[in-house]
Amino acid sequence: MHRTAPPSLPRLAAASLAGTAIEFYDFFIYGTAAALVLGPLFFPTFSPLAGTLAAFATFGVGFVARPLGSVLFGHIGDRHGRRPVLIASLLLTGVATVAVGCVPTYGSIGIAAPVLLLVLRFLQGLGLGGEWGGAVLLTAEHAPAERRGLWASFPQIGPSVGFLLANGIMLTLSATLTEAQFAAWGWRVPFWVAGLLVAAGLALRSSLAESPDFLELREHARVPLAEVVRGHWRLVLLTAGALAVGYAVFYAVTTWSLSYGVERLGVSRTVMLACIMAAVVVKGALTPVVAVLGDRYGRRPLCLLGCAATALWMFPMIALLATGEPLLMFTGFLVALLAFITMFAVIGAYLPELYEPRMRCTGAAVGYNLGGVVGGALTPIVATAAAQGDGTPWGVAAYLTGIALLSLGCFALLPETRPVTVPDPAAATG
C-alpha cells in the first residue's frame, strides 16, 4: 500500500479540532434549542413541563444513535481507513443539522414536525458516533507515544469550541431579537450556519494523510464489531460506564441547567448562556494542559481524580445553581467542568491505547458513545423530572453523584496504558 508523507502534527491536530468543533456545534445547537424553544414550537399540545421533556427526549435520540454510528463508521475505519470516516461523518451530520433548521413547526404540518425532528436528530447522532473515533485515532496514531496524550487532546477541545460557537450565535440572536422573532425564525439561523461550517471542514480534511497504524496493518478485522464483542465486551462495558459521568456532568451543566435557570429560576436566557459559556472557555483552554499531565503521570490516575472530584462537587454545584446569582452559578459550573476535563482530556489517548489497531476504531468509538447513552441521553430528562417541586433540586445532585461513583468504580477496574519510555543505555553511560 502506498504511504504518503506524514503531515505535520500541528496541522493534523488543527484539522481534527476543527472537524470535531463543527460536528459538536451541530450536536449542541440542537440541545440549546431543545432547552429554549423546541418544546412550545413542536409539542404545543403538551404542558410546559411535558413539552420540555418531549424536546429533551428527541435530544436523547441523538445519543441512542451514536453507538450505532460508531459501529457503522468504526467498521469503515477498521476496514478502509480512518480518513474516509472523517469525511462521511462530517457530511452526514452537517446535512441533518441544516435540515433541522428547515423543518416546519407543529402549527404548519402537525405531527409530522416532531417526527421529522426525531429522524434528523437520529442522523445527527449517527454521524457524530463516527466522528470521534476517526478524528481521535487519526491524531493519536500519528503522534509519538510519549506525547500522544497532548496531541490526542486537540480533538477533545473541539466540543468546547463547538459549544461556544453554537451558543455564541444563539446568545447573539436571543439578545438582539424579540421573543416573537426568535421563536418565528431566529432559532433556525444557527442550524443554517452549519452548512457553511461543514463546507469549510470538508475542505480542511480532504488532504489529510491516512493513519500510519492503519497502513501498517497486514490483516484487517473482517467484522470488527464481532471481534470487539467476542474478545473485549467487558472492556467496552467498563469504558462506557467510566465515561458516563463525563457526559452526565457536561449536559447537566450545558443543557439541563440552562432550561432550569430560565424556566424555574427566572434568570434571563442571556445571563444563563453567558455563565455556562464562560465556564466552557476555561475548560477548553485547560484541556491540553491536563493532557500533558496525563503523558507524565498516566491516564488512569487523572480519571480517578476527576471522578472523585465530581462526586464531591455535585451537591455544592446544585446549591450554587439554586441561588440564581450569576457569579455563584459560574463558580459551580466551572468546578464541575474542571473535574470533567480532568478525565476527558486524556480519553483521546486512553481509549485507543486499550484496543489493538485492527479493531481500534470500532472498540474505542463504541465504548465512548455507549457512555453517552448512559450519561448524556438520560441526564436532561431525569434531571428535569427530579427538579420538580419547590426548593433546591437535591435529587439532581444525588443522581449525578451516583453516576460519578459508578464511573469511579469502572475506572478503578481499567488498566493504565501510558507508554513507558525506556532509557537509552548509551545515553545513560555518556
GROMACS .gro file of C-alpha atoms in nm:
model
  430
    1MET     CA    1   0.000   0.000   0.000
    2HIS     CA    2   0.140   0.342  -0.093
    3ARG     CA    3   0.242   0.553   0.206
    4THR     CA    4   0.213   0.928   0.180
    5ALA     CA    5   0.443   1.168   0.363
    6PRO     CA    6   0.332   1.219   0.723
    7PRO     CA    7   0.160   1.551   0.787
    8SER     CA    8   0.283   1.797   1.045
    9LEU     CA    9   0.124   1.721   1.381
   10PRO     CA   10   0.007   2.080   1.438
   11ARG     CA   11  -0.175   2.079   1.104
   12LEU     CA   12  -0.328   1.739   1.172
   13ALA     CA   13  -0.434   1.842   1.522
   14ALA     CA   14  -0.587   2.163   1.387
   15ALA     CA   15  -0.785   1.973   1.124
   16SER     CA   16  -0.912   1.723   1.383
   17LEU     CA   17  -1.003   2.001   1.624
   18ALA     CA   18  -1.187   2.194   1.353
   19GLY     CA   19  -1.382   1.888   1.246
   20THR     CA   20  -1.492   1.788   1.595
   21ALA     CA   21  -1.580   2.150   1.667
   22ILE     CA   22  -1.808   2.161   1.363
   23GLU     CA   23  -1.972   1.827   1.440
   24PHE     CA   24  -2.028   1.913   1.804
   25TYR     CA   25  -2.157   2.254   1.702
   26ASP     CA   26  -2.422   2.068   1.505
   27PHE     CA   27  -2.500   1.844   1.802
   28PHE     CA   28  -2.501   2.117   2.068
   29ILE     CA   29  -2.715   2.364   1.881
   30TYR     CA   30  -2.997   2.114   1.898
   31GLY     CA   31  -2.956   2.078   2.275
   32THR     CA   32  -2.971   2.454   2.327
   33ALA     CA   33  -3.274   2.485   2.103
   34ALA     CA   34  -3.440   2.198   2.292
   35ALA     CA   35  -3.385   2.380   2.621
   36LEU     CA   36  -3.511   2.714   2.493
   37VAL     CA   37  -3.768   2.686   2.216
   38LEU     CA   38  -3.844   2.344   2.065
   39GLY     CA   39  -4.100   2.241   2.327
   40PRO     CA   40  -4.368   2.503   2.251
   41LEU     CA   41  -4.299   2.502   1.875
   42PHE     CA   42  -4.308   2.128   1.815
   43PHE     CA   43  -4.510   1.999   2.113
   44PRO     CA   44  -4.766   2.279   2.168
   45THR     CA   45  -5.041   2.047   2.292
   46PHE     CA   46  -4.826   1.941   2.589
   47SER     CA   47  -4.795   2.126   2.918
   48PRO     CA   48  -4.476   2.336   2.952
   49LEU     CA   49  -4.309   2.062   3.156
   50ALA     CA   50  -4.420   1.783   2.921
   51GLY     CA   51  -4.312   1.987   2.620
   52THR     CA   52  -3.964   2.036   2.766
   53LEU     CA   53  -3.940   1.665   2.847
   54ALA     CA   54  -4.051   1.576   2.492
   55ALA     CA   55  -3.793   1.812   2.342
   56PHE     CA   56  -3.522   1.658   2.561
   57ALA     CA   57  -3.643   1.312   2.453
   58THR     CA   58  -3.572   1.399   2.089
   59PHE     CA   59  -3.238   1.536   2.213
   60GLY     CA   60  -3.169   1.196   2.371
   61VAL     CA   61  -3.236   1.011   2.046
   62GLY     CA   62  -2.910   1.153   1.916
   63PHE     CA   63  -2.722   0.972   2.192
   64VAL     CA   64  -2.901   0.646   2.121
   65ALA     CA   65  -2.791   0.677   1.757
   66ARG     CA   66  -2.427   0.746   1.844
   67PRO     CA   67  -2.327   0.385   1.928
   68LEU     CA   68  -2.492   0.273   1.603
   69GLY     CA   69  -2.287   0.536   1.421
   70SER     CA   70  -1.972   0.412   1.593
   71VAL     CA   71  -2.048   0.059   1.473
   72LEU     CA   72  -2.115   0.174   1.115
   73PHE     CA   73  -1.823   0.414   1.084
   74GLY     CA   74  -1.600   0.201   1.305
   75HIS     CA   75  -1.637  -0.079   1.052
   76ILE     CA   76  -1.537   0.161   0.776
   77GLY     CA   77  -1.246   0.291   0.982
   78ASP     CA   78  -1.109  -0.053   1.066
   79ARG     CA   79  -1.162  -0.195   0.717
   80HIS     CA   80  -1.094   0.102   0.487
   81GLY     CA   81  -0.911   0.363   0.694
   82ARG     CA   82  -0.966   0.642   0.945
   83ARG     CA   83  -0.967   0.919   0.683
   84PRO     CA   84  -1.289   0.818   0.499
   85VAL     CA   85  -1.470   0.823   0.834
   86LEU     CA   86  -1.381   1.189   0.885
   87ILE     CA   87  -1.532   1.291   0.552
   88ALA     CA   88  -1.851   1.081   0.564
   89SER     CA   89  -1.941   1.153   0.927
   90LEU     CA   90  -1.895   1.528   0.887
   91LEU     CA   91  -2.112   1.534   0.575
   92LEU     CA   92  -2.393   1.331   0.732
   93THR     CA   93  -2.411   1.537   1.050
   94GLY     CA   94  -2.395   1.865   0.862
   95VAL     CA   95  -2.674   1.783   0.617
   96ALA     CA   96  -2.900   1.664   0.901
   97THR     CA   97  -2.833   1.981   1.101
   98VAL     CA   98  -2.917   2.217   0.814
   99ALA     CA   99  -3.236   2.017   0.756
  100VAL     CA  100  -3.343   2.066   1.121
  101GLY     CA  101  -3.342   2.440   1.056
  102CYS     CA  102  -3.585   2.387   0.768
  103VAL     CA  103  -3.845   2.168   0.944
  104PRO     CA  104  -4.187   2.341   0.968
  105THR     CA  105  -4.337   2.364   1.316
  106TYR     CA  106  -4.631   2.166   1.455
  107GLY     CA  107  -4.862   2.454   1.366
  108SER     CA  108  -4.780   2.408   0.997
  109ILE     CA  109  -4.763   2.033   0.941
  110GLY     CA  110  -4.889   1.877   1.263
  111ILE     CA  111  -4.743   1.554   1.398
  112ALA     CA  112  -4.506   1.527   1.102
  113ALA     CA  113  -4.299   1.810   1.255
  114PRO     CA  114  -4.177   1.626   1.569
  115VAL     CA  115  -4.138   1.305   1.365
  116LEU     CA  116  -3.904   1.483   1.126
  117LEU     CA  117  -3.712   1.627   1.420
  118LEU     CA  118  -3.671   1.277   1.557
  119VAL     CA  119  -3.539   1.137   1.229
  120LEU     CA  120  -3.294   1.423   1.175
  121ARG     CA  121  -3.171   1.407   1.533
  122PHE     CA  122  -3.107   1.036   1.483
  123LEU     CA  123  -2.899   1.112   1.171
  124GLN     CA  124  -2.704   1.376   1.365
  125GLY     CA  125  -2.618   1.119   1.629
  126LEU     CA  126  -2.527   0.860   1.367
  127GLY     CA  127  -2.271   1.097   1.214
  128LEU     CA  128  -2.129   1.212   1.546
  129GLY     CA  129  -2.090   0.849   1.654
  130GLY     CA  130  -1.837   0.806   1.376
  131GLU     CA  131  -1.668   1.145   1.409
  132TRP     CA  132  -1.497   1.098   1.743
  133GLY     CA  133  -1.328   0.769   1.659
  134GLY     CA  134  -1.197   0.888   1.325
  135ALA     CA  135  -1.068   1.225   1.448
  136VAL     CA  136  -0.904   1.098   1.766
  137LEU     CA  137  -0.747   0.792   1.606
  138LEU     CA  138  -0.603   0.978   1.311
  139THR     CA  139  -0.433   1.220   1.553
  140ALA     CA  140  -0.332   0.967   1.819
  141GLU     CA  141  -0.188   0.720   1.568
  142HIS     CA  142   0.032   0.987   1.408
  143ALA     CA  143   0.160   1.117   1.744
  144PRO     CA  144   0.478   0.996   1.917
  145ALA     CA  145   0.395   0.767   2.212
  146GLU     CA  146   0.545   0.999   2.474
  147ARG     CA  147   0.328   1.292   2.358
  148ARG     CA  148   0.017   1.103   2.249
  149GLY     CA  149  -0.195   1.245   2.529
  150LEU     CA  150  -0.115   1.602   2.429
  151TRP     CA  151  -0.181   1.563   2.056
  152ALA     CA  152  -0.489   1.345   2.106
  153SER     CA  153  -0.636   1.613   2.333
  154PHE     CA  154  -0.686   1.858   2.048
  155PRO     CA  155  -0.994   1.678   1.910
  156GLN     CA  156  -1.120   1.691   2.270
  157ILE     CA  157  -1.106   2.071   2.258
  158GLY     CA  158  -1.345   2.059   1.962
  159PRO     CA  159  -1.658   2.008   2.176
  160SER     CA  160  -1.576   2.324   2.374
  161VAL     CA  161  -1.523   2.526   2.057
  162GLY     CA  162  -1.840   2.384   1.903
  163PHE     CA  163  -2.039   2.463   2.215
  164LEU     CA  164  -1.908   2.820   2.231
  165LEU     CA  165  -1.974   2.878   1.862
  166ALA     CA  166  -2.326   2.734   1.881
  167ASN     CA  167  -2.423   2.920   2.193
  168GLY     CA  168  -2.243   3.238   2.093
  169ILE     CA  169  -2.464   3.257   1.786
  170MET     CA  170  -2.769   3.165   1.993
  171LEU     CA  171  -2.678   3.424   2.258
  172THR     CA  172  -2.637   3.695   1.995
  173LEU     CA  173  -2.973   3.614   1.840
  174SER     CA  174  -3.157   3.596   2.171
  175ALA     CA  175  -3.006   3.928   2.279
  176THR     CA  176  -3.085   4.115   1.955
  177LEU     CA  177  -3.422   3.969   1.853
  178THR     CA  178  -3.757   3.997   2.023
  179GLU     CA  179  -3.909   3.682   2.172
  180ALA     CA  180  -4.150   3.664   1.879
  181GLN     CA  181  -3.874   3.698   1.620
  182PHE     CA  182  -3.658   3.439   1.795
  183ALA     CA  183  -3.945   3.189   1.807
  184ALA     CA  184  -4.052   3.260   1.449
  185TRP     CA  185  -3.718   3.228   1.270
  186GLY     CA  186  -3.423   3.329   1.487
  187TRP     CA  187  -3.365   2.983   1.636
  188ARG     CA  188  -3.327   2.840   1.283
  189VAL     CA  189  -3.026   3.056   1.187
  190PRO     CA  190  -2.762   2.854   1.380
  191PHE     CA  191  -2.877   2.537   1.203
  192TRP     CA  192  -2.838   2.703   0.863
  193VAL     CA  193  -2.491   2.829   0.954
  194ALA     CA  194  -2.388   2.464   0.990
  195GLY     CA  195  -2.387   2.432   0.610
  196LEU     CA  196  -2.106   2.687   0.577
  197LEU     CA  197  -1.906   2.528   0.857
  198VAL     CA  198  -1.934   2.181   0.707
  199ALA     CA  199  -1.812   2.306   0.369
  200ALA     CA  200  -1.507   2.459   0.538
  201GLY     CA  201  -1.446   2.140   0.736
  202LEU     CA  202  -1.461   1.919   0.429
  203ALA     CA  203  -1.209   2.140   0.250
  204LEU     CA  204  -0.975   2.121   0.550
  205ARG     CA  205  -0.998   1.743   0.587
  206SER     CA  206  -0.978   1.646   0.221
  207SER     CA  207  -0.597   1.650   0.213
  208LEU     CA  208  -0.524   1.463   0.538
  209ALA     CA  209  -0.297   1.158   0.525
  210GLU     CA  210  -0.411   0.815   0.642
  211SER     CA  211  -0.308   0.683   0.984
  212PRO     CA  212   0.032   0.504   0.986
  213ASP     CA  213  -0.101   0.235   1.223
  214PHE     CA  214  -0.375   0.151   0.973
  215LEU     CA  215  -0.133   0.148   0.678
  216GLU     CA  216   0.098  -0.092   0.862
  217LEU     CA  217  -0.176  -0.349   0.931
  218ARG     CA  218  -0.113  -0.672   0.744
  219GLU     CA  219  -0.458  -0.808   0.821
  220HIS     CA  220  -0.778  -0.615   0.889
  221ALA     CA  221  -1.064  -0.734   1.106
  222ARG     CA  222  -1.328  -0.884   0.878
  223VAL     CA  223  -1.613  -0.792   1.111
  224PRO     CA  224  -1.466  -0.553   1.371
  225LEU     CA  225  -1.778  -0.540   1.588
  226ALA     CA  226  -1.787  -0.921   1.616
  227GLU     CA  227  -1.423  -0.928   1.729
  228VAL     CA  228  -1.482  -0.649   1.980
  229VAL     CA  229  -1.790  -0.816   2.128
  230ARG     CA  230  -1.631  -1.161   2.134
  231GLY     CA  231  -1.297  -1.065   2.283
  232HIS     CA  232  -1.343  -0.727   2.452
  233TRP     CA  233  -1.706  -0.699   2.569
  234ARG     CA  234  -1.601  -0.643   2.930
  235LEU     CA  235  -1.364  -0.363   2.826
  236VAL     CA  236  -1.640  -0.197   2.621
  237LEU     CA  237  -1.883  -0.204   2.915
  238LEU     CA  238  -1.621  -0.074   3.157
  239THR     CA  239  -1.526   0.217   2.931
  240ALA     CA  240  -1.892   0.301   2.874
  241GLY     CA  241  -1.959   0.306   3.248
  242ALA     CA  242  -1.640   0.501   3.314
  243LEU     CA  243  -1.724   0.774   3.063
  244ALA     CA  244  -2.090   0.809   3.166
  245VAL     CA  245  -2.009   1.065   3.435
  246GLY     CA  246  -1.842   1.299   3.186
  247TYR     CA  247  -2.150   1.311   2.967
  248ALA     CA  248  -2.382   1.346   3.265
  249VAL     CA  249  -2.193   1.640   3.411
  250PHE     CA  250  -2.140   1.818   3.081
  251TYR     CA  251  -2.503   1.801   2.975
  252ALA     CA  252  -2.631   1.876   3.324
  253VAL     CA  253  -2.431   2.200   3.307
  254THR     CA  254  -2.482   2.295   2.944
  255THR     CA  255  -2.836   2.174   2.873
  256TRP     CA  256  -3.042   2.097   3.183
  257SER     CA  257  -2.918   2.390   3.392
  258LEU     CA  258  -2.995   2.627   3.105
  259SER     CA  259  -3.356   2.511   3.097
  260TYR     CA  260  -3.383   2.508   3.478
  261GLY     CA  261  -3.234   2.854   3.520
  262VAL     CA  262  -3.459   3.014   3.260
  263GLU     CA  263  -3.786   2.833   3.337
  264ARG     CA  264  -3.767   2.772   3.712
  265LEU     CA  265  -3.537   3.041   3.850
  266GLY     CA  266  -3.644   3.320   3.616
  267VAL     CA  267  -3.286   3.402   3.515
  268SER     CA  268  -3.262   3.557   3.170
  269ARG     CA  269  -3.157   3.335   2.883
  270THR     CA  270  -2.865   3.567   2.810
  271VAL     CA  271  -2.727   3.550   3.165
  272MET     CA  272  -2.753   3.171   3.182
  273LEU     CA  273  -2.577   3.125   2.849
  274ALA     CA  274  -2.306   3.370   2.949
  275CYS     CA  275  -2.236   3.186   3.278
  276ILE     CA  276  -2.217   2.848   3.106
  277MET     CA  277  -2.007   2.974   2.815
  278ALA     CA  278  -1.753   3.141   3.046
  279ALA     CA  279  -1.701   2.810   3.228
  280VAL     CA  280  -1.664   2.623   2.897
  281VAL     CA  281  -1.397   2.872   2.780
  282VAL     CA  282  -1.179   2.789   3.081
  283LYS     CA  283  -1.240   2.416   3.036
  284GLY     CA  284  -1.134   2.427   2.671
  285ALA     CA  285  -0.822   2.632   2.743
  286LEU     CA  286  -0.702   2.390   3.012
  287THR     CA  287  -0.762   2.071   2.812
  288PRO     CA  288  -0.409   2.042   2.663
  289VAL     CA  289  -0.255   2.135   2.999
  290VAL     CA  290  -0.429   1.844   3.168
  291ALA     CA  291  -0.337   1.616   2.877
  292VAL     CA  292   0.032   1.693   2.934
  293LEU     CA  293  -0.013   1.579   3.294
  294GLY     CA  294  -0.162   1.258   3.156
  295ASP     CA  295   0.151   1.199   2.948
  296ARG     CA  296   0.365   1.248   3.256
  297TYR     CA  297   0.167   1.080   3.533
  298GLY     CA  298  -0.066   0.843   3.350
  299ARG     CA  299  -0.424   0.836   3.217
  300ARG     CA  300  -0.592   0.633   3.493
  301PRO     CA  301  -0.485   0.847   3.794
  302LEU     CA  302  -0.632   1.160   3.637
  303CYS     CA  303  -0.955   0.979   3.552
  304LEU     CA  304  -0.991   0.856   3.911
  305LEU     CA  305  -0.919   1.206   4.042
  306GLY     CA  306  -1.178   1.361   3.811
  307CYS     CA  307  -1.447   1.111   3.915
  308ALA     CA  308  -1.380   1.165   4.283
  309ALA     CA  309  -1.389   1.543   4.244
  310THR     CA  310  -1.718   1.517   4.055
  311ALA     CA  311  -1.878   1.304   4.327
  312LEU     CA  312  -1.775   1.558   4.592
  313TRP     CA  313  -1.888   1.864   4.394
  314MET     CA  314  -2.237   1.782   4.269
  315PHE     CA  315  -2.427   1.889   4.581
  316PRO     CA  316  -2.233   2.220   4.610
  317MET     CA  317  -2.289   2.283   4.236
  318ILE     CA  318  -2.666   2.241   4.268
  319ALA     CA  319  -2.670   2.465   4.574
  320LEU     CA  320  -2.486   2.738   4.382
  321LEU     CA  321  -2.714   2.699   4.081
  322ALA     CA  322  -3.024   2.733   4.300
  323THR     CA  323  -2.913   3.081   4.414
  324GLY     CA  324  -2.970   3.222   4.064
  325GLU     CA  325  -2.671   3.452   4.121
  326PRO     CA  326  -2.450   3.469   3.808
  327LEU     CA  327  -2.111   3.460   3.983
  328LEU     CA  328  -2.211   3.172   4.209
  329MET     CA  329  -2.363   2.976   3.921
  330PHE     CA  330  -2.047   3.030   3.715
  331THR     CA  331  -1.834   2.900   4.003
  332GLY     CA  332  -2.046   2.589   4.032
  333PHE     CA  333  -2.030   2.522   3.660
  334LEU     CA  334  -1.656   2.590   3.637
  335VAL     CA  335  -1.551   2.347   3.909
  336ALA     CA  336  -1.778   2.079   3.764
  337LEU     CA  337  -1.629   2.121   3.415
  338LEU     CA  338  -1.275   2.120   3.551
  339ALA     CA  339  -1.348   1.786   3.717
  340PHE     CA  340  -1.493   1.670   3.385
  341ILE     CA  341  -1.190   1.771   3.180
  342THR     CA  342  -0.953   1.606   3.427
  343MET     CA  343  -1.098   1.283   3.287
  344PHE     CA  344  -1.182   1.368   2.929
  345ALA     CA  345  -0.857   1.548   2.839
  346VAL     CA  346  -0.676   1.213   2.842
  347ILE     CA  347  -0.952   0.996   2.694
  348GLY     CA  348  -0.837   1.064   2.338
  349ALA     CA  349  -0.514   0.876   2.417
  350TYR     CA  350  -0.652   0.635   2.678
  351LEU     CA  351  -0.927   0.464   2.478
  352PRO     CA  352  -0.722   0.394   2.161
  353GLU     CA  353  -0.441   0.253   2.376
  354LEU     CA  354  -0.682  -0.001   2.526
  355TYR     CA  355  -0.750  -0.166   2.187
  356GLU     CA  356  -0.525  -0.324   1.926
  357PRO     CA  357  -0.510  -0.132   1.592
  358ARG     CA  358  -0.710  -0.380   1.382
  359MET     CA  359  -1.030  -0.318   1.581
  360ARG     CA  360  -0.943   0.009   1.749
  361CYS     CA  361  -1.178   0.237   1.555
  362THR     CA  362  -1.478   0.024   1.645
  363GLY     CA  363  -1.384  -0.065   2.003
  364ALA     CA  364  -1.285   0.283   2.120
  365ALA     CA  365  -1.578   0.455   1.949
  366VAL     CA  366  -1.842   0.207   2.071
  367GLY     CA  367  -1.725   0.237   2.431
  368TYR     CA  368  -1.709   0.616   2.407
  369ASN     CA  369  -2.057   0.651   2.260
  370LEU     CA  370  -2.226   0.393   2.483
  371GLY     CA  371  -2.115   0.612   2.770
  372GLY     CA  372  -2.312   0.891   2.603
  373VAL     CA  373  -2.631   0.685   2.613
  374VAL     CA  374  -2.594   0.623   2.988
  375GLY     CA  375  -2.478   0.970   3.083
  376GLY     CA  376  -2.589   1.207   2.809
  377ALA     CA  377  -2.925   1.088   2.680
  378LEU     CA  378  -3.089   1.040   3.017
  379THR     CA  379  -2.945   1.328   3.219
  380PRO     CA  380  -3.160   1.620   3.090
  381ILE     CA  381  -3.474   1.404   3.113
  382VAL     CA  382  -3.402   1.260   3.459
  383ALA     CA  383  -3.282   1.596   3.592
  384THR     CA  384  -3.589   1.781   3.463
  385ALA     CA  385  -3.817   1.525   3.626
  386ALA     CA  386  -3.614   1.520   3.951
  387ALA     CA  387  -3.620   1.900   3.978
  388GLN     CA  388  -3.999   1.924   4.006
  389GLY     CA  389  -4.144   2.076   4.320
  390ASP     CA  390  -4.030   2.365   4.533
  391GLY     CA  391  -3.686   2.403   4.681
  392THR     CA  392  -3.337   2.311   4.575
  393PRO     CA  393  -3.328   2.012   4.333
  394TRP     CA  394  -3.119   1.783   4.552
  395GLY     CA  395  -3.245   1.484   4.354
  396VAL     CA  396  -3.039   1.604   4.057
  397ALA     CA  397  -2.729   1.623   4.277
  398ALA     CA  398  -2.792   1.271   4.407
  399TYR     CA  399  -2.836   1.138   4.053
  400LEU     CA  400  -2.511   1.296   3.930
  401THR     CA  401  -2.320   1.180   4.238
  402GLY     CA  402  -2.444   0.825   4.181
  403ILE     CA  403  -2.319   0.826   3.821
  404ALA     CA  404  -1.983   0.965   3.937
  405LEU     CA  405  -1.944   0.676   4.183
  406LEU     CA  406  -2.038   0.425   3.911
  407SER     CA  407  -1.774   0.571   3.681
  408LEU     CA  408  -1.517   0.576   3.960
  409GLY     CA  409  -1.564   0.203   4.008
  410CYS     CA  410  -1.530   0.137   3.634
  411PHE     CA  411  -1.211   0.341   3.602
  412ALA     CA  412  -1.069   0.153   3.902
  413LEU     CA  413  -1.107  -0.171   3.706
  414LEU     CA  414  -0.935  -0.042   3.392
  415PRO     CA  415  -0.557  -0.074   3.342
  416GLU     CA  416  -0.305   0.204   3.294
  417THR     CA  417  -0.193   0.241   2.931
  418ARG     CA  418   0.061   0.525   2.929
  419PRO     CA  419   0.367   0.406   2.732
  420VAL     CA  420   0.675   0.370   2.949
  421THR     CA  421   0.980   0.534   2.799
  422VAL     CA  422   1.279   0.301   2.822
  423PRO     CA  423   1.604   0.491   2.888
  424ASP     CA  424   1.874   0.460   2.623
  425PRO     CA  425   2.174   0.274   2.786
  426ALA     CA  426   2.422   0.451   2.559
  427ALA     CA  427   2.284   0.791   2.661
  428ALA     CA  428   2.297   0.691   3.027
  429THR     CA  429   2.666   0.596   3.010
  430GLY     CA  430   2.751   0.913   2.823
   0.00000   0.00000   0.00000
